[in-house]
Coordinates of C-alpha atoms and ligand atoms in Angstrom, one line a residue:
M1 CA -91.0 -28.3 43.3
S2 CA -91.6 -25.0 45.1
L3 CA -90.8 -21.7 43.4
I4 CA -89.8 -20.1 46.6
Q5 CA -86.4 -20.5 47.9
L6 CA -84.6 -19.2 50.9
L7 CA -81.7 -16.9 50.0
P8 CA -78.3 -18.2 51.3
D9 CA -77.2 -16.2 54.3
H10 CA -74.3 -14.5 52.5
I11 CA -76.6 -13.1 49.8
A12 CA -79.2 -12.0 52.4
N13 CA -76.5 -10.3 54.3
Q14 CA -75.1 -8.6 51.4
I15 CA -78.6 -7.1 50.4
A16 CA -79.2 -6.0 53.9
A17 CA -75.7 -4.5 54.1
G18 CA -76.7 -2.2 51.2
E19 CA -79.2 -0.4 53.5
V20 CA -76.8 0.3 56.3
I21 CA -73.4 0.8 54.3
Q22 CA -73.9 2.8 51.3
R23 CA -70.4 4.3 51.1
P24 CA -67.2 4.3 53.1
A25 CA -68.5 7.1 55.3
S26 CA -71.3 4.9 56.5
V27 CA -68.5 2.5 57.9
V28 CA -66.7 5.5 59.4
K29 CA -70.0 6.4 61.3
E30 CA -71.0 2.9 62.4
L31 CA -67.5 2.4 63.8
M32 CA -67.2 5.5 65.5
E33 CA -70.7 5.2 67.1
N34 CA -69.8 1.8 68.4
A35 CA -66.6 3.2 70.0
I36 CA -68.6 6.0 71.7
D37 CA -71.1 3.2 72.9
A38 CA -68.2 1.3 74.2
G39 CA -67.3 4.4 76.4
A40 CA -64.1 5.3 74.5
T41 CA -62.3 8.4 75.6
K42 CA -60.0 8.4 72.4
I43 CA -61.0 7.6 69.0
D44 CA -58.5 7.6 66.1
V45 CA -59.7 7.5 62.5
N46 CA -57.3 6.8 59.8
I47 CA -58.4 6.7 56.1
K48 CA -56.5 5.8 52.9
E49 CA -57.8 6.8 49.5
S50 CA -61.2 8.1 50.9
G51 CA -61.8 4.6 52.4
K52 CA -61.5 2.7 49.3
A53 CA -58.2 1.4 50.5
L54 CA -58.4 1.5 54.3
I55 CA -60.7 2.6 57.0
Q56 CA -59.2 2.2 60.5
V57 CA -61.0 3.0 63.7
V58 CA -59.1 2.5 66.9
D59 CA -60.7 3.1 70.4
N60 CA -59.9 2.6 74.1
G61 CA -63.2 1.5 75.0
T62 CA -64.5 -1.5 76.9
G63 CA -63.3 -4.1 74.2
M64 CA -64.7 -7.5 73.9
N65 CA -64.0 -10.9 75.4
A66 CA -63.2 -13.8 73.0
K67 CA -66.8 -15.0 72.7
D68 CA -68.2 -11.5 71.9
A69 CA -65.3 -10.9 69.4
L70 CA -66.9 -13.5 67.3
L71 CA -70.5 -13.0 68.0
C72 CA -70.4 -9.2 67.3
F73 CA -70.5 -10.0 63.7
E74 CA -73.7 -12.0 63.6
R75 CA -76.8 -10.2 62.3
H76 CA -78.9 -8.9 65.1
A77 CA -76.1 -9.4 67.5
T78 CA -76.2 -6.4 70.1
S79 CA -75.3 -5.9 73.5
K80 CA -77.7 -2.7 73.6
V81 CA -81.2 -3.9 73.6
R82 CA -82.3 -6.9 75.6
K83 CA -86.2 -6.6 75.6
A84 CA -88.6 -4.7 73.4
D85 CA -89.0 -1.9 76.0
D86 CA -85.4 -1.0 75.7
L87 CA -86.1 0.2 72.4
F88 CA -88.1 3.0 73.9
S89 CA -85.4 4.2 76.1
L90 CA -82.4 4.2 74.1
V91 CA -79.4 6.0 75.3
T92 CA -76.8 4.2 72.8
K93 CA -76.2 4.9 69.1
G94 CA -76.6 1.5 68.0
F95 CA -79.4 -0.9 68.6
R96 CA -80.0 -2.9 65.6
G97 CA -76.9 -5.3 65.7
E98 CA -76.7 -4.8 62.0
A99 CA -73.6 -2.7 61.3
L100 CA -70.8 -5.1 62.0
A101 CA -72.6 -8.0 60.1
S102 CA -73.2 -5.6 57.3
I103 CA -69.6 -4.5 57.0
A104 CA -68.4 -8.0 57.3
A105 CA -70.5 -9.1 54.6
I106 CA -69.1 -6.8 52.0
A107 CA -65.4 -6.3 53.0
H108 CA -62.3 -7.6 54.4
V109 CA -62.3 -7.0 58.3
E110 CA -59.6 -7.3 60.8
M111 CA -60.7 -6.6 64.2
R112 CA -58.4 -6.7 67.4
T113 CA -60.1 -6.3 70.8
R114 CA -59.1 -6.8 74.4
L115 CA -60.8 -6.2 77.7
E116 CA -58.9 -4.1 80.2
S117 CA -59.0 -6.9 82.8
D118 CA -57.5 -9.5 80.2
P119 CA -53.8 -10.0 79.5
T120 CA -54.4 -10.7 75.9
G121 CA -57.0 -10.0 73.3
N122 CA -58.2 -11.5 70.1
Q123 CA -57.9 -10.8 66.6
I124 CA -60.7 -11.9 64.2
N125 CA -60.5 -11.8 60.3
I126 CA -63.6 -11.9 58.3
E127 CA -64.1 -11.7 54.5
G128 CA -67.6 -11.6 53.0
S129 CA -69.1 -12.9 56.3
K130 CA -66.6 -15.7 56.5
V131 CA -64.4 -16.1 59.6
V132 CA -60.8 -16.6 58.0
G133 CA -58.9 -16.1 61.2
N134 CA -59.3 -16.0 64.9
V135 CA -56.3 -15.8 67.2
E136 CA -55.1 -14.6 70.5
A137 CA -53.4 -11.3 70.0
V138 CA -51.4 -8.9 72.1
C139 CA -53.0 -5.6 71.7
P140 CA -54.0 -2.5 73.8
H141 CA -57.3 -2.7 75.5
G142 CA -60.2 -1.4 73.5
T143 CA -61.0 -2.3 69.9
S144 CA -59.5 -1.6 66.6
F145 CA -61.1 -2.3 63.3
E146 CA -59.4 -2.3 59.9
I147 CA -61.6 -2.3 56.8
K148 CA -60.2 -3.0 53.4
N149 CA -61.5 -3.8 50.0
L150 CA -64.9 -2.4 50.8
F151 CA -67.5 -3.6 48.4
Y152 CA -65.2 -6.0 46.9
N153 CA -67.9 -8.5 46.3
V154 CA -70.6 -6.0 45.4
P155 CA -69.3 -4.4 42.2
A156 CA -72.2 -2.4 41.6
R157 CA -71.7 -0.5 44.8
R158 CA -68.1 -0.2 44.3
N159 CA -68.7 1.5 40.9
F160 CA -71.4 3.6 42.3
L161 CA -68.9 5.4 44.5
K162 CA -68.1 9.0 43.7
S163 CA -64.6 10.7 43.3
N164 CA -62.1 10.3 46.2
Q165 CA -62.7 14.0 47.0
V166 CA -66.7 13.6 47.4
E167 CA -66.2 10.4 49.3
F168 CA -63.6 11.9 51.8
R169 CA -66.0 14.8 52.2
H170 CA -68.8 12.4 53.4
I171 CA -66.3 10.8 55.8
Q172 CA -65.2 14.1 57.2
D173 CA -69.0 15.1 57.6
E174 CA -69.7 11.9 59.4
F175 CA -66.7 12.2 61.6
E176 CA -67.4 15.9 62.5
R177 CA -71.0 15.0 63.4
V178 CA -70.0 12.5 66.0
A179 CA -67.1 14.5 67.2
L180 CA -69.3 17.6 67.7
A181 CA -71.7 15.6 69.8
H182 CA -69.0 14.3 72.1
S183 CA -66.7 17.1 73.0
N184 CA -65.3 15.2 75.9
V185 CA -63.9 12.5 73.6
H186 CA -60.5 13.0 72.1
F187 CA -60.8 12.4 68.3
T188 CA -58.1 12.3 65.5
L189 CA -58.8 12.0 61.8
H190 CA -55.9 11.2 59.2
H191 CA -56.3 10.9 55.5
N192 CA -53.4 9.3 53.5
D193 CA -51.2 10.0 56.6
S194 CA -51.9 13.7 56.9
E195 CA -53.7 15.0 60.0
I196 CA -57.0 16.5 59.3
H197 CA -58.3 16.7 62.8
N198 CA -56.9 16.4 66.2
L199 CA -59.7 17.5 68.6
T200 CA -58.7 17.4 72.2
P201 CA -61.6 17.2 74.7
G202 CA -63.2 20.2 76.2
V203 CA -66.3 22.2 76.3
L204 CA -68.7 22.4 73.4
R205 CA -67.6 25.9 72.3
K206 CA -63.9 24.6 72.1
R207 CA -65.0 21.6 70.0
V208 CA -67.2 23.8 67.6
V209 CA -64.2 26.1 67.2
D210 CA -61.7 23.3 66.8
V211 CA -64.0 21.6 64.1
L212 CA -64.8 24.9 62.2
G213 CA -61.8 27.1 62.7
R214 CA -60.6 29.5 65.0
K215 CA -62.4 32.4 63.5
T216 CA -65.7 30.9 64.4
N217 CA -65.2 31.9 68.0
D218 CA -66.3 35.4 67.7
R219 CA -69.2 34.5 65.5
L220 CA -71.0 32.2 67.9
V221 CA -74.3 33.1 69.7
P222 CA -75.0 30.8 72.6
I223 CA -78.5 29.4 72.9
E224 CA -79.5 27.9 76.1
E225 CA -83.0 26.9 77.3
S226 CA -84.4 24.5 79.8
T227 CA -88.0 23.2 80.1
D228 CA -89.6 20.1 81.4
I229 CA -89.9 18.7 77.7
V230 CA -86.6 19.8 76.2
E231 CA -83.3 21.1 77.1
L232 CA -81.6 23.1 74.4
K233 CA -78.0 24.2 74.1
G234 CA -75.6 25.1 71.5
F235 CA -74.8 27.9 69.2
V236 CA -76.1 29.7 66.1
L237 CA -73.7 31.7 63.9
K238 CA -74.2 35.5 63.8
P239 CA -76.4 36.4 60.7
E240 CA -73.8 38.4 59.1
F241 CA -71.8 35.3 58.8
A242 CA -74.3 33.1 57.2
R243 CA -73.1 31.0 54.3
K244 CA -74.1 30.5 50.7
T245 CA -74.5 26.8 51.2
R246 CA -76.4 24.9 53.9
G247 CA -73.2 23.3 55.1
E248 CA -73.0 24.2 58.9
Q249 CA -76.5 23.1 60.0
Y250 CA -76.2 20.7 62.8
L251 CA -79.1 19.3 65.0
F252 CA -78.4 16.7 67.7
V253 CA -80.9 15.0 69.9
N254 CA -79.5 13.2 73.0
D255 CA -76.0 13.5 71.2
R256 CA -77.1 11.8 68.0
F257 CA -77.1 13.9 64.8
F258 CA -80.4 14.2 62.9
K259 CA -82.0 16.1 60.2
S260 CA -85.3 17.8 60.4
H261 CA -87.1 20.1 57.9
Y262 CA -89.5 21.0 60.4
F263 CA -87.1 22.3 63.2
N264 CA -85.0 23.9 60.4
H265 CA -87.9 25.8 59.6
A266 CA -88.2 27.1 63.0
I267 CA -84.5 28.2 63.0
N268 CA -84.9 29.9 59.8
K269 CA -87.9 31.7 61.0
A270 CA -85.9 33.0 64.0
F271 CA -83.5 34.4 61.5
E272 CA -86.1 36.0 59.4
G273 CA -85.2 39.4 58.2
L274 CA -81.6 39.1 59.4
L275 CA -80.1 37.1 56.6
K276 CA -78.8 38.3 53.2
E277 CA -80.5 36.9 50.3
R278 CA -79.6 33.4 49.5
T279 CA -77.5 32.9 52.6
F280 CA -78.3 30.1 55.1
A281 CA -78.3 30.2 58.9
S282 CA -75.6 28.1 60.6
Y283 CA -76.3 26.3 63.8
F284 CA -75.1 23.6 66.2
L285 CA -78.0 22.9 68.5
F286 CA -78.2 20.0 70.9
L287 CA -81.6 19.0 72.3
T288 CA -81.9 16.7 75.2
V289 CA -85.3 15.0 75.5
D290 CA -86.7 11.8 77.3
P291 CA -85.6 9.1 75.1
Q292 CA -89.1 7.6 75.4
K293 CA -90.4 10.7 73.6
I294 CA -88.5 10.2 70.4
D295 CA -88.5 7.4 67.9
V296 CA -85.1 6.9 66.3
N297 CA -86.4 3.8 64.4
V298 CA -88.1 5.6 61.5
H299 CA -85.1 5.5 59.1
P300 CA -82.5 2.7 58.5
T301 CA -79.6 5.1 58.6
K302 CA -81.3 7.0 61.5
T303 CA -80.8 10.6 60.4
E304 CA -84.5 11.2 60.7
I305 CA -86.2 11.1 64.1
K306 CA -89.8 11.4 65.3
F307 CA -90.6 13.6 68.2
E308 CA -93.5 13.1 70.2
E309 CA -93.7 16.9 71.1
E310 CA -92.2 18.5 68.1
K311 CA -94.7 21.4 68.1
Y312 CA -93.6 22.5 71.5
I313 CA -90.0 22.1 70.5
Y314 CA -90.5 24.1 67.3
S315 CA -91.7 27.0 69.4
I316 CA -89.0 26.8 71.9
L317 CA -86.3 26.8 69.1
L318 CA -88.0 29.8 67.5
S319 CA -88.2 31.8 70.7
S320 CA -84.8 31.1 72.2
I321 CA -83.0 31.7 68.9
R322 CA -84.8 34.9 68.3
L323 CA -84.1 36.2 71.8
A324 CA -80.2 35.1 71.7
L325 CA -79.9 36.8 68.1
G326 CA -81.5 40.0 69.4
K327 CA -79.2 40.2 72.4
Y328 CA -76.1 39.5 70.5
N329 CA -76.9 41.7 67.7
I330 CA -76.7 44.8 69.7
A331 CA -74.5 43.9 72.5
P332 CA -71.1 44.4 70.9
T333 CA -71.8 48.0 70.1
L334 CA -72.7 49.0 73.6
D335 CA -70.7 48.9 76.5
F336 CA -72.3 50.5 79.5
D337 CA -69.5 49.7 81.9
R338 CA -67.0 52.0 80.4
E339 CA -66.8 55.7 80.6
T340 CA -68.1 57.7 77.9
S341 CA -65.5 59.4 76.0
F342 CA -67.0 62.0 73.8
D343 CA -64.8 63.8 71.3
L344 CA -66.3 67.1 72.3
P345 CA -65.8 70.5 70.9
S346 CA -62.7 72.0 72.9
E347 CA -64.9 74.5 74.7
M348 CA -67.1 71.8 76.1
K349 CA -64.2 69.7 77.2
S350 CA -63.8 71.0 80.5
K351 CA -67.3 70.1 81.4
P352 CA -68.0 66.9 83.1
I353 CA -69.8 64.3 81.1
S354 CA -71.7 61.6 82.7
E355 CA -72.0 58.0 81.8
P356 CA -75.4 56.8 80.7
T357 CA -76.8 54.6 83.4
I358 CA -79.0 51.9 82.0
K359 CA -79.3 49.7 85.0
V360 CA -80.1 46.0 85.1
N361 CA -82.5 45.3 87.9
P362 CA -81.4 42.0 89.4
D363 CA -84.8 41.8 91.2
Y364 CA -86.6 42.0 87.9
N365 CA -89.1 39.4 87.6
P366 CA -91.1 39.0 84.3
F367 CA -93.9 37.2 85.9
H368 CA -94.6 39.9 88.4
S369 CA -97.9 41.3 87.4
N370 CA -96.7 44.9 87.5
S371 CA -94.1 44.3 84.9
S372 CA -96.5 42.6 82.5
K373 CA -98.6 45.7 82.4
P374 CA -98.1 48.7 80.2
T375 CA -96.3 51.6 82.0
S376 CA -98.9 53.8 83.5
S377 CA -97.2 56.9 84.2
S378 CA -100.4 58.7 83.8
A379 CA -98.9 61.7 85.6
S380 CA -101.1 64.7 85.2
K381 CA -99.4 68.1 84.5
G382 CA -99.8 69.1 88.2
K383 CA -98.3 66.0 89.4
K384 CA -95.5 65.9 87.0
S385 CA -92.7 67.8 88.6
E386 CA -93.4 65.8 91.7
N387 CA -92.9 62.6 89.9
F388 CA -89.9 63.9 88.5
T389 CA -88.3 64.8 91.9
T390 CA -89.5 61.4 93.2
A391 CA -87.9 59.6 90.5
I392 CA -84.6 61.4 90.8
N393 CA -84.5 60.8 94.6
K394 CA -85.6 57.2 94.2
H395 CA -82.8 56.5 91.7
G396 CA -80.4 58.2 94.1
F397 CA -79.7 61.0 91.5
G398 CA -79.7 63.8 93.9
T399 CA -82.3 66.5 94.4
K400 CA -81.2 68.9 91.7
E401 CA -84.0 69.5 89.0
A402 CA -82.9 67.6 85.8
K403 CA -83.2 69.4 82.6
T404 CA -82.0 66.5 80.5
A405 CA -84.9 65.7 78.4
D406 CA -86.7 67.4 75.6
W407 CA -90.3 66.2 76.3
E408 CA -91.6 67.6 73.1
N409 CA -93.7 65.7 70.8
F410 CA -93.8 62.2 72.2
Y411 CA -97.1 60.5 71.6
S412 CA -99.4 62.3 74.1
V413 CA -96.7 64.6 75.6
E414 CA -97.1 67.6 73.3
D415 CA -98.8 69.6 76.0
V416 CA -96.2 68.8 78.7
A417 CA -93.4 69.8 76.3
K418 CA -94.5 73.4 76.5
E419 CA -93.9 73.6 80.0
E420 CA -90.3 72.5 79.9
E421 CA -87.4 74.6 78.7
P422 CA -86.0 73.1 75.5
A423 CA -83.2 71.1 76.7
P424 CA -79.6 72.0 75.6
L425 CA -77.7 69.8 73.2
I426 CA -75.2 68.9 75.9
E427 CA -76.2 69.5 79.3
E428 CA -74.4 72.3 81.1
E429 CA -74.0 70.7 84.4
T430 CA -74.8 67.0 84.7
T431 CA -75.2 65.3 88.0
P432 CA -72.9 62.3 87.8
G433 CA -74.9 59.1 87.3
I434 CA -78.0 60.7 86.0
S435 CA -79.6 59.2 83.0
Q436 CA -79.3 61.4 79.9
F437 CA -81.7 61.2 77.1
L438 CA -83.4 63.3 74.7
I439 CA -86.8 62.6 73.0
K440 CA -87.7 63.7 69.5
G441 CA -90.8 62.2 68.0
N442 CA -90.7 58.5 68.3
Y443 CA -87.0 58.4 69.3
I444 CA -85.2 58.3 72.6
F445 CA -81.6 59.5 72.1
T446 CA -79.0 58.5 74.6
P447 CA -75.3 58.6 74.8
S448 CA -73.5 55.3 74.4
K449 CA -69.9 54.3 74.4
S450 CA -69.1 55.0 70.8
G451 CA -71.6 57.8 70.1
F452 CA -75.4 57.9 70.4
M453 CA -77.8 55.2 70.8
V454 CA -81.4 55.8 69.4
I455 CA -84.3 53.9 70.6
H456 CA -87.6 53.5 68.7
A457 CA -89.9 53.9 71.8
R458 CA -93.0 52.3 70.5
R459 CA -91.1 49.3 69.1
A460 CA -89.2 49.2 72.4
Y461 CA -92.5 49.0 74.2
E462 CA -93.8 46.3 71.8
Q463 CA -90.8 44.2 72.5
I464 CA -91.1 44.7 76.2
L465 CA -94.7 43.5 76.1
Y466 CA -94.0 40.5 73.7
T467 CA -91.2 39.3 75.9
D468 CA -93.2 39.6 79.1
L469 CA -96.1 37.8 77.5
I470 CA -94.1 35.1 76.0
N471 CA -92.3 34.5 79.2
S472 CA -95.4 34.2 81.2
F473 CA -97.3 32.3 78.3
I474 CA -94.8 29.4 78.3
T475 CA -95.4 28.5 81.9
N476 CA -98.7 30.1 82.8
P477 CA -101.9 31.5 81.4
V478 CA -101.5 35.2 80.5
E479 CA -103.1 37.5 83.1
S480 CA -106.5 38.3 81.9
Q481 CA -109.2 40.8 82.8
T482 CA -112.9 40.4 82.7
L483 CA -114.7 42.9 80.4
L484 CA -117.6 44.9 81.9
F485 CA -119.3 44.9 78.6
P486 CA -118.5 41.8 76.6
I487 CA -117.4 42.5 72.9
E488 CA -119.5 41.0 70.2
K489 CA -118.0 40.4 66.8
E490 CA -119.4 38.7 63.7
L491 CA -117.3 35.8 62.4
S492 CA -117.4 34.0 59.1
K493 CA -117.7 30.2 59.2
D494 CA -114.1 29.7 58.6
E495 CA -113.2 32.2 61.5
M496 CA -115.6 30.3 63.8
T497 CA -113.7 27.0 63.1
S498 CA -110.3 28.5 63.5
W499 CA -111.5 30.1 66.9
E500 CA -112.7 26.7 67.9
S501 CA -109.5 24.8 66.9
N502 CA -107.4 27.3 68.7
A503 CA -109.7 27.8 71.7
M504 CA -107.1 26.4 74.2
M505 CA -104.3 28.6 73.2
L506 CA -106.6 31.6 73.1
K507 CA -107.7 30.8 76.6
Q508 CA -103.9 30.4 77.6
L509 CA -103.5 33.9 76.1
G510 CA -106.1 35.4 78.2
F511 CA -108.9 35.4 75.8
T512 CA -112.4 34.0 76.9
G513 CA -115.1 33.9 74.5
E514 CA -118.3 32.0 73.6
L515 CA -119.4 31.4 70.0
K516 CA -123.0 32.0 69.5
D517 CA -125.0 32.6 66.3
G518 CA -122.1 33.5 64.1
E519 CA -120.6 35.7 66.6
I520 CA -117.9 35.7 69.1
H521 CA -118.8 37.1 72.6
L522 CA -115.6 37.9 74.3
S523 CA -115.9 38.2 78.0
A524 CA -112.1 38.4 78.9
V525 CA -108.9 39.6 77.3
P526 CA -105.4 39.8 78.2
S527 CA -104.7 42.5 80.9
V528 CA -102.2 44.3 78.8
L529 CA -104.8 45.4 76.3
Q530 CA -106.7 48.5 77.1
D531 CA -110.0 49.9 75.7
E532 CA -108.9 51.3 72.5
T533 CA -106.5 48.4 71.7
I534 CA -108.8 45.5 72.4
Q535 CA -110.7 45.8 69.1
K536 CA -107.6 46.2 67.1
A537 CA -106.0 43.1 68.9
L538 CA -109.1 41.1 68.3
D539 CA -109.1 41.8 64.6
R540 CA -105.3 40.9 64.4
I541 CA -106.0 37.6 66.3
I542 CA -108.8 36.6 64.0
E543 CA -106.7 37.4 61.1
T544 CA -103.7 35.4 62.3
I545 CA -105.8 32.3 63.1
A546 CA -107.9 32.2 60.2
H547 CA -105.9 33.3 57.2
R548 CA -102.7 31.9 57.9
E549 CA -101.6 28.2 57.1
I550 CA -99.2 28.2 60.0
D551 CA -98.2 25.8 62.5
K552 CA -99.3 25.8 66.1
G553 CA -95.9 26.5 67.5
E554 CA -95.8 29.6 65.2
I555 CA -99.4 30.6 65.9
A556 CA -98.5 31.1 69.5
H557 CA -95.8 33.6 68.6
E558 CA -97.9 35.3 66.1
L559 CA -100.7 35.7 68.5
V560 CA -98.6 37.0 71.3
H561 CA -97.0 39.3 68.6
S562 CA -100.4 40.6 67.7
I563 CA -101.3 41.3 71.4
A564 CA -98.1 43.1 72.0
K565 CA -98.4 45.2 68.8
S566 CA -101.9 46.2 69.6
A567 CA -101.1 47.0 73.3
A568 CA -98.2 49.0 72.1
M569 CA -100.3 51.2 70.0
K570 CA -101.8 52.8 73.1
K571 CA -100.7 56.3 73.8
M572 CA -97.7 56.2 75.9
N573 CA -97.1 58.8 78.6
L574 CA -93.5 59.1 78.6
N575 CA -93.8 62.4 80.3
S576 CA -91.5 61.7 83.1
M577 CA -87.9 60.7 83.6
E578 CA -89.1 57.8 85.5
A579 CA -91.3 56.6 82.6
V580 CA -88.5 56.8 80.0
N581 CA -86.0 55.2 82.4
D582 CA -88.4 52.4 82.9
I583 CA -88.9 51.8 79.3
I584 CA -85.1 51.7 78.7
E585 CA -84.5 49.5 81.7
R586 CA -87.1 47.1 80.8
L587 CA -86.1 47.0 77.2
F588 CA -82.6 46.0 78.4
Q589 CA -84.0 43.3 80.5
C590 CA -85.5 41.7 77.3
E591 CA -83.2 39.2 76.0
N592 CA -83.8 40.5 72.6
H593 CA -83.7 44.3 72.7
A594 CA -82.4 44.9 69.1
Y595 CA -85.5 43.9 67.1
T596 CA -89.1 43.5 67.6
P597 CA -90.8 40.1 67.1
G598 CA -91.6 41.3 63.4
N599 CA -87.9 41.9 63.1
K600 CA -88.1 45.7 63.1
Q601 CA -85.2 47.4 64.4
I602 CA -85.5 49.0 67.8
I603 CA -82.1 50.4 68.4
D604 CA -79.5 51.9 66.4
T605 CA -76.2 53.4 67.2
L606 CA -74.7 56.5 65.6
S607 CA -71.1 56.2 66.0
L608 CA -69.1 59.5 66.4
E609 CA -67.1 58.5 63.4
S610 CA -70.3 58.5 61.3
I611 CA -71.3 61.9 63.0
D612 CA -67.7 63.3 62.2
E613 CA -68.2 61.9 58.6
K614 CA -71.2 64.3 58.1
F615 CA -69.3 67.3 59.1
R616 CA -66.4 66.6 57.0
Ligands
ADP1 P1 -75.2 -2.4 67.5 O1 -74.3 -1.2 67.7 O2 -76.5 -1.9 66.9 O3 -75.5 -3.0 68.9 P2 -73.1 -3.4 65.8 O4 -73.3 -4.4 64.8 O5 -72.8 -2.1 65.5 O6 -74.6 -3.3 66.5 O7 -72.4 -3.9 66.9 C1 -72.6 -5.2 67.5 C2 -72.2 -5.4 69.0 O8 -70.7 -5.5 68.9 C3 -72.4 -4.2 69.8 O9 -73.7 -4.3 70.3 C4 -71.3 -4.4 70.9 O10 -71.6 -5.1 71.9 C5 -70.1 -4.8 70.1 N1 -69.2 -3.8 69.7 C6 -69.1 -3.3 68.4 N2 -68.0 -2.5 68.4 C7 -67.6 -2.4 69.5 C8 -66.4 -1.5 70.2 N3 -65.7 -0.7 69.4 N4 -66.1 -1.8 71.4 C9 -66.8 -2.8 72.2 N5 -67.7 -3.5 71.7 C10 -68.1 -3.3 70.4
MG2 MG1 -73.4 -0.2 66.1

């Protein structure tokens, strides 16, 4: 007699069910996803005793005919995959045809379903995979499931369940994940007859706010980015509202919730330096990618997903969140549209005060070669006043000689400073519309809505270069200049290997070099670099690629950062109003104008209150 025996179907089903249905929440998830796949626009979930007594899911989707109503409980019965190829272009949540068979194997199930075109529907009752009832029924179109006595025949599982509170938390999590991914569907959730959620259809922001609470609305920072490989939309929560638990971290791909340590790393990296200790970033991010380029098949409960182009997506996540965070960190404190209302000493009150004009140039194009080069206002002393007047005329400020700026002591402008009269603290007569600023050391001071804004000029410049480079790097090779005299630098073995393995990216960044006899011979470098900054940049680049165990997506950012940082070390000639205006204007065209890529602060505002405070 053979020792091997085939397991009876009902035992095989129970074993398989354990993989798919681990707890009541798994049932909720599977039934909700089926309802979505059936095109429902309203889905009601009704739970008693955390699913231990009842799980009811009612949808207004397509419903099933009498034959499918029975067939759907068979293992591997699915309407969603017909041929092997379909597996590679899934647009539905389900595809294994296992969920209903699994649920039916370990619970008492009652299903009613009706096609819209049929006058009556069917009611099926199944207990432990056995059909115990199959009758015609009068019911609304769509499908409704009632699951009772879950795990009644798998006591080990049943005993394994946690407290009602914990199990319901799991249910709510699954419910919210599905609801977040489908903001156009109306969902309700009831527990022991009390309403937990009633989510009416609307835009994504509304759904996020409805799920998380009204106060979330002001805390959301929108994220949006679209490339050939991935479309990204959603929100992150402003860093100051980060939570002590990892609760609100939602990633979706093609409207399917998933978990990813790898992408989570990119997101945290974007928040680096912005979060208080032991708090976690919150996010709701939706990726859309070609279904052929993901594999949802790696995990039986499908929360892990493989991405073909994960490195690229990593770097898109990192850059778009960083940019968005920067933008929203500073934006609320500045309001350039409103008139500046200084609380001036009374004797100055009669004098007109002009608004700061930081203009956004709608024609600005980061790909334009001029804008990716450092400002080269190399105005000589003789030419300076001419530039000054030209600038004023050009900006339509009138012809009056401006005396707004204190040119003193700004990088290479000490010499220029002596020519200028020291600027008055508040200008005596200001031409309306003229930009007002004051330069001291590294800083540009300019009035803002609520007081003063201080800009760290070198960091501003670093950020401008970084943004220009990143923008062009993503789509095109960075503009490069051929060196008259190639630079030679000795490299260690490790450094040589790192250079080789990053050669493509370095080329994309504008570096062309040849490895010869333990040396790199560099024949071209990014155009933003100038004589004195090339060597420094090269050192930084080599350090980055050789001594850091970092990912490719991150390396690109680090390298661009290194280039921008080096290029920004160049002496700046902010010796004309035009040059300063240019810096301010370009900084505000950067999506992230609040922080450098290394998360150093670029802008701060001194509120009038804080100044008042000092004089108290
Ligand atoms: P899968 O979702 O992987 O196809 P399931 O076991 O979850 O497998 O469902 C089996 C089949 O039953 C589905 O493919 C679908 O055709 C049908 N079905 C399940 N739930 C519904 C529903 N709520 N409305 C309409 N059809 C459904
Ligand atoms: Mg399914």
